[in-house]
């Protein structure tokens, strides 16, 4: 017992008690799964096609909070060629965290994070551009089966672009110049982790 820093076995009626020591509580299991969303971008003076996304989503942490990591892709939900609608999509990553507001199996939560992206933006009359962009987001959601192995959750999210999207804009004298705009996105997201 001195060599291994553990208590010496007790003897009961001449027989050594070799039962294993009591262990602490089991760690709360991670939830690894998929999340899907429908996304509605808005920006002053511009019209966007909505987007649909699918991603891998991991929630890791204790029962009262979680860190979230994800990666996926988004595509326009409609094709609007011949109109003034801007279409965009591409691949993205997500890094965030959240905290539960109650202790029940059905529990609301608040969270936030950041999402770097490689985005393709198709603008009417000027074609497509590709580049890196980034958003920050806040979210409010509900986990419906927090104490089950398979966890189902839904959330409303607001994302703000902090690295703008660039496009060619027409000036008063008829020349084209580069401009940048910073859309806001509203989305409904549904996920399943197990």
PDB file of C-alpha atoms in Angstrom:
ATOM      1  CA  UNK A   1       0.000   0.000   0.000  1.00  0.00           C
ATOM      2  CA  UNK A   2       2.912   2.392   0.547  1.00  0.00           C
ATOM      3  CA  UNK A   3       4.436   1.692  -2.886  1.00  0.00           C
ATOM      4  CA  UNK A   4       1.195   2.336  -4.788  1.00  0.00           C
ATOM      5  CA  UNK A   5      -0.267   5.083  -2.565  1.00  0.00           C
ATOM      6  CA  UNK A   6      -3.460   3.202  -1.787  1.00  0.00           C
ATOM      7  CA  UNK A   7      -5.208   2.022   1.334  1.00  0.00           C
ATOM      8  CA  UNK A   8      -4.174  -1.338   2.750  1.00  0.00           C
ATOM      9  CA  UNK A   9      -6.787  -4.077   2.316  1.00  0.00           C
ATOM     10  CA  UNK A  10      -8.874  -4.660   5.430  1.00  0.00           C
ATOM     11  CA  UNK A  11      -9.141  -8.110   6.960  1.00  0.00           C
ATOM     12  CA  UNK A  12     -12.493  -9.486   8.006  1.00  0.00           C
ATOM     13  CA  UNK A  13     -12.278 -12.766   9.902  1.00  0.00           C
ATOM     14  CA  UNK A  14      -8.838 -13.419   8.448  1.00  0.00           C
ATOM     15  CA  UNK A  15      -9.890 -12.821   4.796  1.00  0.00           C
ATOM     16  CA  UNK A  16      -8.493  -9.816   2.914  1.00  0.00           C
ATOM     17  CA  UNK A  17     -11.077  -7.400   1.475  1.00  0.00           C
ATOM     18  CA  UNK A  18      -9.937  -6.935  -2.124  1.00  0.00           C
ATOM     19  CA  UNK A  19     -13.009  -5.124  -3.487  1.00  0.00           C
ATOM     20  CA  UNK A  20     -12.104  -2.270  -5.861  1.00  0.00           C
ATOM     21  CA  UNK A  21     -12.231   1.265  -4.468  1.00  0.00           C
ATOM     22  CA  UNK A  22     -15.381   3.248  -5.165  1.00  0.00           C
ATOM     23  CA  UNK A  23     -15.055   5.388  -8.257  1.00  0.00           C
ATOM     24  CA  UNK A  24     -16.429   8.890  -8.801  1.00  0.00           C
ATOM     25  CA  UNK A  25     -19.357   9.771 -11.027  1.00  0.00           C
ATOM     26  CA  UNK A  26     -19.094   8.843 -14.696  1.00  0.00           C
ATOM     27  CA  UNK A  27     -18.291  11.734 -17.013  1.00  0.00           C
ATOM     28  CA  UNK A  28     -21.192  13.117 -19.032  1.00  0.00           C
ATOM     29  CA  UNK A  29     -21.000  11.567 -22.532  1.00  0.00           C
ATOM     30  CA  UNK A  30     -20.216  13.648 -25.591  1.00  0.00           C
ATOM     31  CA  UNK A  31     -22.809  13.980 -28.363  1.00  0.00           C
ATOM     32  CA  UNK A  32     -21.461  13.452 -31.874  1.00  0.00           C
ATOM     33  CA  UNK A  33     -23.903  13.727 -34.755  1.00  0.00           C
ATOM     34  CA  UNK A  34     -25.422  15.804 -37.524  1.00  0.00           C
ATOM     35  CA  UNK A  35     -27.091  19.185 -37.680  1.00  0.00           C
ATOM     36  CA  UNK A  36     -29.148  20.708 -40.489  1.00  0.00           C
ATOM     37  CA  UNK A  37     -30.361  24.278 -40.931  1.00  0.00           C
ATOM     38  CA  UNK A  38     -32.299  26.650 -43.115  1.00  0.00           C
ATOM     39  CA  UNK A  39     -30.640  30.076 -43.247  1.00  0.00           C
ATOM     40  CA  UNK A  40     -32.085  33.464 -44.267  1.00  0.00           C
ATOM     41  CA  UNK A  41     -29.471  36.178 -45.000  1.00  0.00           C
ATOM     42  CA  UNK A  42     -30.500  39.840 -45.086  1.00  0.00           C
ATOM     43  CA  UNK A  43     -28.640  43.039 -45.951  1.00  0.00           C
ATOM     44  CA  UNK A  44     -29.869  46.514 -46.791  1.00  0.00           C
ATOM     45  CA  UNK A  45     -30.637  46.943 -50.488  1.00  0.00           C
ATOM     46  CA  UNK A  46     -29.932  43.309 -51.387  1.00  0.00           C
ATOM     47  CA  UNK A  47     -32.017  40.173 -51.881  1.00  0.00           C
ATOM     48  CA  UNK A  48     -30.612  36.747 -51.041  1.00  0.00           C
ATOM     49  CA  UNK A  49     -31.670  33.186 -51.766  1.00  0.00           C
ATOM     50  CA  UNK A  50     -32.108  31.217 -48.555  1.00  0.00           C
ATOM     51  CA  UNK A  51     -29.536  28.509 -47.791  1.00  0.00           C
ATOM     52  CA  UNK A  52     -29.700  24.941 -46.535  1.00  0.00           C
ATOM     53  CA  UNK A  53     -26.810  23.431 -44.598  1.00  0.00           C
ATOM     54  CA  UNK A  54     -25.707  20.037 -43.355  1.00  0.00           C
ATOM     55  CA  UNK A  55     -22.825  19.521 -40.942  1.00  0.00           C
ATOM     56  CA  UNK A  56     -21.047  17.245 -38.509  1.00  0.00           C
ATOM     57  CA  UNK A  57     -21.665  18.552 -34.989  1.00  0.00           C
ATOM     58  CA  UNK A  58     -19.951  17.621 -31.719  1.00  0.00           C
ATOM     59  CA  UNK A  59     -20.993  18.779 -28.255  1.00  0.00           C
ATOM     60  CA  UNK A  60     -18.482  18.056 -25.516  1.00  0.00           C
ATOM     61  CA  UNK A  61     -18.542  18.988 -21.853  1.00  0.00           C
ATOM     62  CA  UNK A  62     -20.237  18.482 -18.490  1.00  0.00           C
ATOM     63  CA  UNK A  63     -23.992  18.190 -18.079  1.00  0.00           C
ATOM     64  CA  UNK A  64     -24.449  21.908 -17.363  1.00  0.00           C
ATOM     65  CA  UNK A  65     -22.615  23.323 -20.410  1.00  0.00           C
ATOM     66  CA  UNK A  66     -20.938  22.303 -23.655  1.00  0.00           C
ATOM     67  CA  UNK A  67     -18.283  23.231 -26.167  1.00  0.00           C
ATOM     68  CA  UNK A  68     -19.395  22.832 -29.781  1.00  0.00           C
ATOM     69  CA  UNK A  69     -17.272  22.015 -32.833  1.00  0.00           C
ATOM     70  CA  UNK A  70     -18.622  21.442 -36.328  1.00  0.00           C
ATOM     71  CA  UNK A  71     -17.886  21.455 -40.045  1.00  0.00           C
ATOM     72  CA  UNK A  72     -20.146  21.249 -43.068  1.00  0.00           C
ATOM     73  CA  UNK A  73     -21.443  22.859 -46.221  1.00  0.00           C
ATOM     74  CA  UNK A  74     -24.275  25.147 -47.296  1.00  0.00           C
ATOM     75  CA  UNK A  75     -26.004  25.544 -50.662  1.00  0.00           C
ATOM     76  CA  UNK A  76     -28.679  27.954 -51.950  1.00  0.00           C
ATOM     77  CA  UNK A  77     -32.135  26.448 -51.455  1.00  0.00           C
ATOM     78  CA  UNK A  78     -33.384  27.902 -54.746  1.00  0.00           C
ATOM     79  CA  UNK A  79     -31.835  28.817 -58.060  1.00  0.00           C
ATOM     80  CA  UNK A  80     -32.836  32.338 -59.017  1.00  0.00           C
ATOM     81  CA  UNK A  81     -30.977  32.991 -62.264  1.00  0.00           C
ATOM     82  CA  UNK A  82     -32.283  35.981 -64.177  1.00  0.00           C
ATOM     83  CA  UNK A  83     -33.324  37.830 -61.012  1.00  0.00           C
ATOM     84  CA  UNK A  84     -31.561  40.238 -58.669  1.00  0.00           C
ATOM     85  CA  UNK A  85     -31.178  37.544 -56.006  1.00  0.00           C
ATOM     86  CA  UNK A  86     -27.707  36.871 -54.606  1.00  0.00           C
ATOM     87  CA  UNK A  87     -26.876  33.185 -54.175  1.00  0.00           C
ATOM     88  CA  UNK A  88     -24.119  31.989 -51.860  1.00  0.00           C
ATOM     89  CA  UNK A  89     -22.782  28.892 -50.174  1.00  0.00           C
ATOM     90  CA  UNK A  90     -19.673  26.848 -49.562  1.00  0.00           C
ATOM     91  CA  UNK A  91     -17.885  25.076 -46.721  1.00  0.00           C
ATOM     92  CA  UNK A  92     -17.613  26.243 -43.126  1.00  0.00           C
ATOM     93  CA  UNK A  93     -16.384  25.347 -39.653  1.00  0.00           C
ATOM     94  CA  UNK A  94     -17.960  26.247 -36.308  1.00  0.00           C
ATOM     95  CA  UNK A  95     -16.486  26.766 -32.845  1.00  0.00           C
ATOM     96  CA  UNK A  96     -18.701  27.727 -29.940  1.00  0.00           C
ATOM     97  CA  UNK A  97     -20.009  27.065 -26.445  1.00  0.00           C
ATOM     98  CA  UNK A  98     -23.298  27.060 -24.581  1.00  0.00           C
ATOM     99  CA  UNK A  99     -24.776  26.824 -21.094  1.00  0.00           C
ATOM    100  CA  UNK A 100     -28.023  25.181 -20.008  1.00  0.00           C
ATOM    101  CA  UNK A 101     -30.572  27.293 -18.154  1.00  0.00           C
ATOM    102  CA  UNK A 102     -32.220  24.450 -16.226  1.00  0.00           C
ATOM    103  CA  UNK A 103     -31.347  21.039 -14.820  1.00  0.00           C
ATOM    104  CA  UNK A 104     -34.116  18.980 -16.436  1.00  0.00           C
ATOM    105  CA  UNK A 105     -33.980  16.438 -19.230  1.00  0.00           C
ATOM    106  CA  UNK A 106     -35.669  19.005 -21.489  1.00  0.00           C
ATOM    107  CA  UNK A 107     -33.453  22.058 -21.059  1.00  0.00           C
ATOM    108  CA  UNK A 108     -33.163  25.434 -22.797  1.00  0.00           C
ATOM    109  CA  UNK A 109     -29.701  26.836 -23.462  1.00  0.00           C
ATOM    110  CA  UNK A 110     -27.916  29.958 -24.671  1.00  0.00           C
ATOM    111  CA  UNK A 111     -24.681  29.971 -26.607  1.00  0.00           C
ATOM    112  CA  UNK A 112     -22.451  31.665 -29.121  1.00  0.00           C
ATOM    113  CA  UNK A 113     -19.455  31.155 -31.335  1.00  0.00           C
ATOM    114  CA  UNK A 114     -17.594  31.880 -34.544  1.00  0.00           C
ATOM    115  CA  UNK A 115     -17.827  30.368 -38.040  1.00  0.00           C
ATOM    116  CA  UNK A 116     -14.979  30.778 -40.565  1.00  0.00           C
ATOM    117  CA  UNK A 117     -16.080  30.057 -44.142  1.00  0.00           C
ATOM    118  CA  UNK A 118     -14.927  29.626 -47.725  1.00  0.00           C
ATOM    119  CA  UNK A 119     -17.866  31.143 -49.584  1.00  0.00           C
ATOM    120  CA  UNK A 120     -18.918  31.305 -53.246  1.00  0.00           C
ATOM    121  CA  UNK A 121     -21.127  34.321 -53.900  1.00  0.00           C
ATOM    122  CA  UNK A 122     -23.007  34.634 -57.202  1.00  0.00           C
ATOM    123  CA  UNK A 123     -24.180  38.195 -57.799  1.00  0.00           C
ATOM    124  CA  UNK A 124     -26.496  39.135 -60.697  1.00  0.00           C
ATOM    125  CA  UNK A 125     -24.689  40.762 -63.645  1.00  0.00           C
ATOM    126  CA  UNK A 126     -21.206  40.376 -62.098  1.00  0.00           C
ATOM    127  CA  UNK A 127     -20.770  36.584 -61.810  1.00  0.00           C
ATOM    128  CA  UNK A 128     -19.274  34.535 -59.001  1.00  0.00           C
ATOM    129  CA  UNK A 129     -16.567  35.368 -56.505  1.00  0.00           C
ATOM    130  CA  UNK A 130     -14.893  33.046 -54.001  1.00  0.00           C
ATOM    131  CA  UNK A 131     -13.223  34.054 -50.787  1.00  0.00           C
ATOM    132  CA  UNK A 132     -12.816  33.628 -47.068  1.00  0.00           C
ATOM    133  CA  UNK A 133     -15.317  35.196 -44.709  1.00  0.00           C
ATOM    134  CA  UNK A 134     -16.325  34.802 -41.079  1.00  0.00           C
ATOM    135  CA  UNK A 135     -19.395  35.243 -38.882  1.00  0.00           C
ATOM    136  CA  UNK A 136     -20.029  35.456 -35.148  1.00  0.00           C
ATOM    137  CA  UNK A 137     -23.289  34.107 -33.775  1.00  0.00           C
ATOM    138  CA  UNK A 138     -25.556  33.907 -30.771  1.00  0.00           C
ATOM    139  CA  UNK A 139     -28.148  31.192 -30.313  1.00  0.00           C
ATOM    140  CA  UNK A 140     -31.026  30.105 -28.106  1.00  0.00           C
ATOM    141  CA  UNK A 141     -32.135  26.500 -28.182  1.00  0.00           C
ATOM    142  CA  UNK A 142     -33.696  23.546 -26.421  1.00  0.00           C
ATOM    143  CA  UNK A 143     -32.279  20.052 -25.925  1.00  0.00           C
ATOM    144  CA  UNK A 144     -35.221  17.668 -25.705  1.00  0.00           C
ATOM    145  CA  UNK A 145     -33.430  14.518 -24.520  1.00  0.00           C
ATOM    146  CA  UNK A 146     -30.456  15.721 -22.506  1.00  0.00           C
ATOM    147  CA  UNK A 147     -30.302  12.607 -20.309  1.00  0.00           C
ATOM    148  CA  UNK A 148     -30.642  10.107 -23.168  1.00  0.00           C
ATOM    149  CA  UNK A 149     -27.781   8.681 -25.196  1.00  0.00           C
ATOM    150  CA  UNK A 150     -29.318  10.186 -28.357  1.00  0.00           C
ATOM    151  CA  UNK A 151     -29.822  13.914 -27.891  1.00  0.00           C
ATOM    152  CA  UNK A 152     -32.214  15.921 -30.068  1.00  0.00           C
ATOM    153  CA  UNK A 153     -31.964  19.706 -30.088  1.00  0.00           C
ATOM    154  CA  UNK A 154     -33.279  22.720 -31.988  1.00  0.00           C
ATOM    155  CA  UNK A 155     -32.075  26.305 -31.944  1.00  0.00           C
ATOM    156  CA  UNK A 156     -32.640  29.755 -33.365  1.00  0.00           C
ATOM    157  CA  UNK A 157     -29.433  31.520 -34.356  1.00  0.00           C
ATOM    158  CA  UNK A 158     -28.461  35.031 -35.416  1.00  0.00           C
ATOM    159  CA  UNK A 159     -25.123  35.373 -37.236  1.00  0.00           C
ATOM    160  CA  UNK A 160     -23.335  38.566 -38.226  1.00  0.00           C
ATOM    161  CA  UNK A 161     -20.612  38.710 -40.881  1.00  0.00           C
ATOM    162  CA  UNK A 162     -17.456  40.311 -39.483  1.00  0.00           C
ATOM    163  CA  UNK A 163     -15.466  39.770 -42.685  1.00  0.00           C
ATOM    164  CA  UNK A 164     -17.542  41.246 -45.488  1.00  0.00           C
ATOM    165  CA  UNK A 165     -18.550  39.862 -48.851  1.00  0.00           C
ATOM    166  CA  UNK A 166     -17.162  41.817 -51.809  1.00  0.00           C
ATOM    167  CA  UNK A 167     -18.866  42.613 -55.073  1.00  0.00           C
ATOM    168  CA  UNK A 168     -18.631  45.010 -57.963  1.00  0.00           C
ATOM    169  CA  UNK A 169     -20.952  48.008 -57.693  1.00  0.00           C
ATOM    170  CA  UNK A 170     -21.783  50.671 -60.227  1.00  0.00           C
ATOM    171  CA  UNK A 171     -20.873  54.282 -59.411  1.00  0.00           C
ATOM    172  CA  UNK A 172     -22.704  57.419 -60.584  1.00  0.00           C
ATOM    173  CA  UNK A 173     -20.378  57.927 -63.552  1.00  0.00           C
ATOM    174  CA  UNK A 174     -21.014  54.364 -64.790  1.00  0.00           C
ATOM    175  CA  UNK A 175     -17.706  52.799 -63.715  1.00  0.00           C
ATOM    176  CA  UNK A 176     -17.501  49.664 -61.594  1.00  0.00           C
ATOM    177  CA  UNK A 177     -15.794  49.613 -58.234  1.00  0.00           C
ATOM    178  CA  UNK A 178     -15.406  47.012 -55.485  1.00  0.00           C
ATOM    179  CA  UNK A 179     -17.673  47.247 -52.466  1.00  0.00           C
ATOM    180  CA  UNK A 180     -18.233  45.172 -49.343  1.00  0.00           C
ATOM    181  CA  UNK A 181     -21.370  44.335 -47.409  1.00  0.00           C
ATOM    182  CA  UNK A 182     -21.986  42.535 -44.127  1.00  0.00           C
ATOM    183  CA  UNK A 183     -25.193  40.459 -44.107  1.00  0.00           C
ATOM    184  CA  UNK A 184     -27.000  39.229 -41.014  1.00  0.00           C
ATOM    185  CA  UNK A 185     -28.284  35.645 -41.032  1.00  0.00           C
ATOM    186  CA  UNK A 186     -31.280  34.214 -39.204  1.00  0.00           C
ATOM    187  CA  UNK A 187     -31.456  30.429 -39.060  1.00  0.00           C
ATOM    188  CA  UNK A 188     -33.412  27.525 -37.636  1.00  0.00           C
ATOM    189  CA  UNK A 189     -31.152  24.571 -36.812  1.00  0.00           C
ATOM    190  CA  UNK A 190     -32.035  21.011 -35.790  1.00  0.00           C
ATOM    191  CA  UNK A 191     -29.507  18.428 -34.627  1.00  0.00           C
ATOM    192  CA  UNK A 192     -29.171  14.846 -33.439  1.00  0.00           C
ATOM    193  CA  UNK A 193     -26.169  13.650 -31.437  1.00  0.00           C
ATOM    194  CA  UNK A 194     -25.461  10.255 -29.910  1.00  0.00           C
TER     195      UNK A 194
END
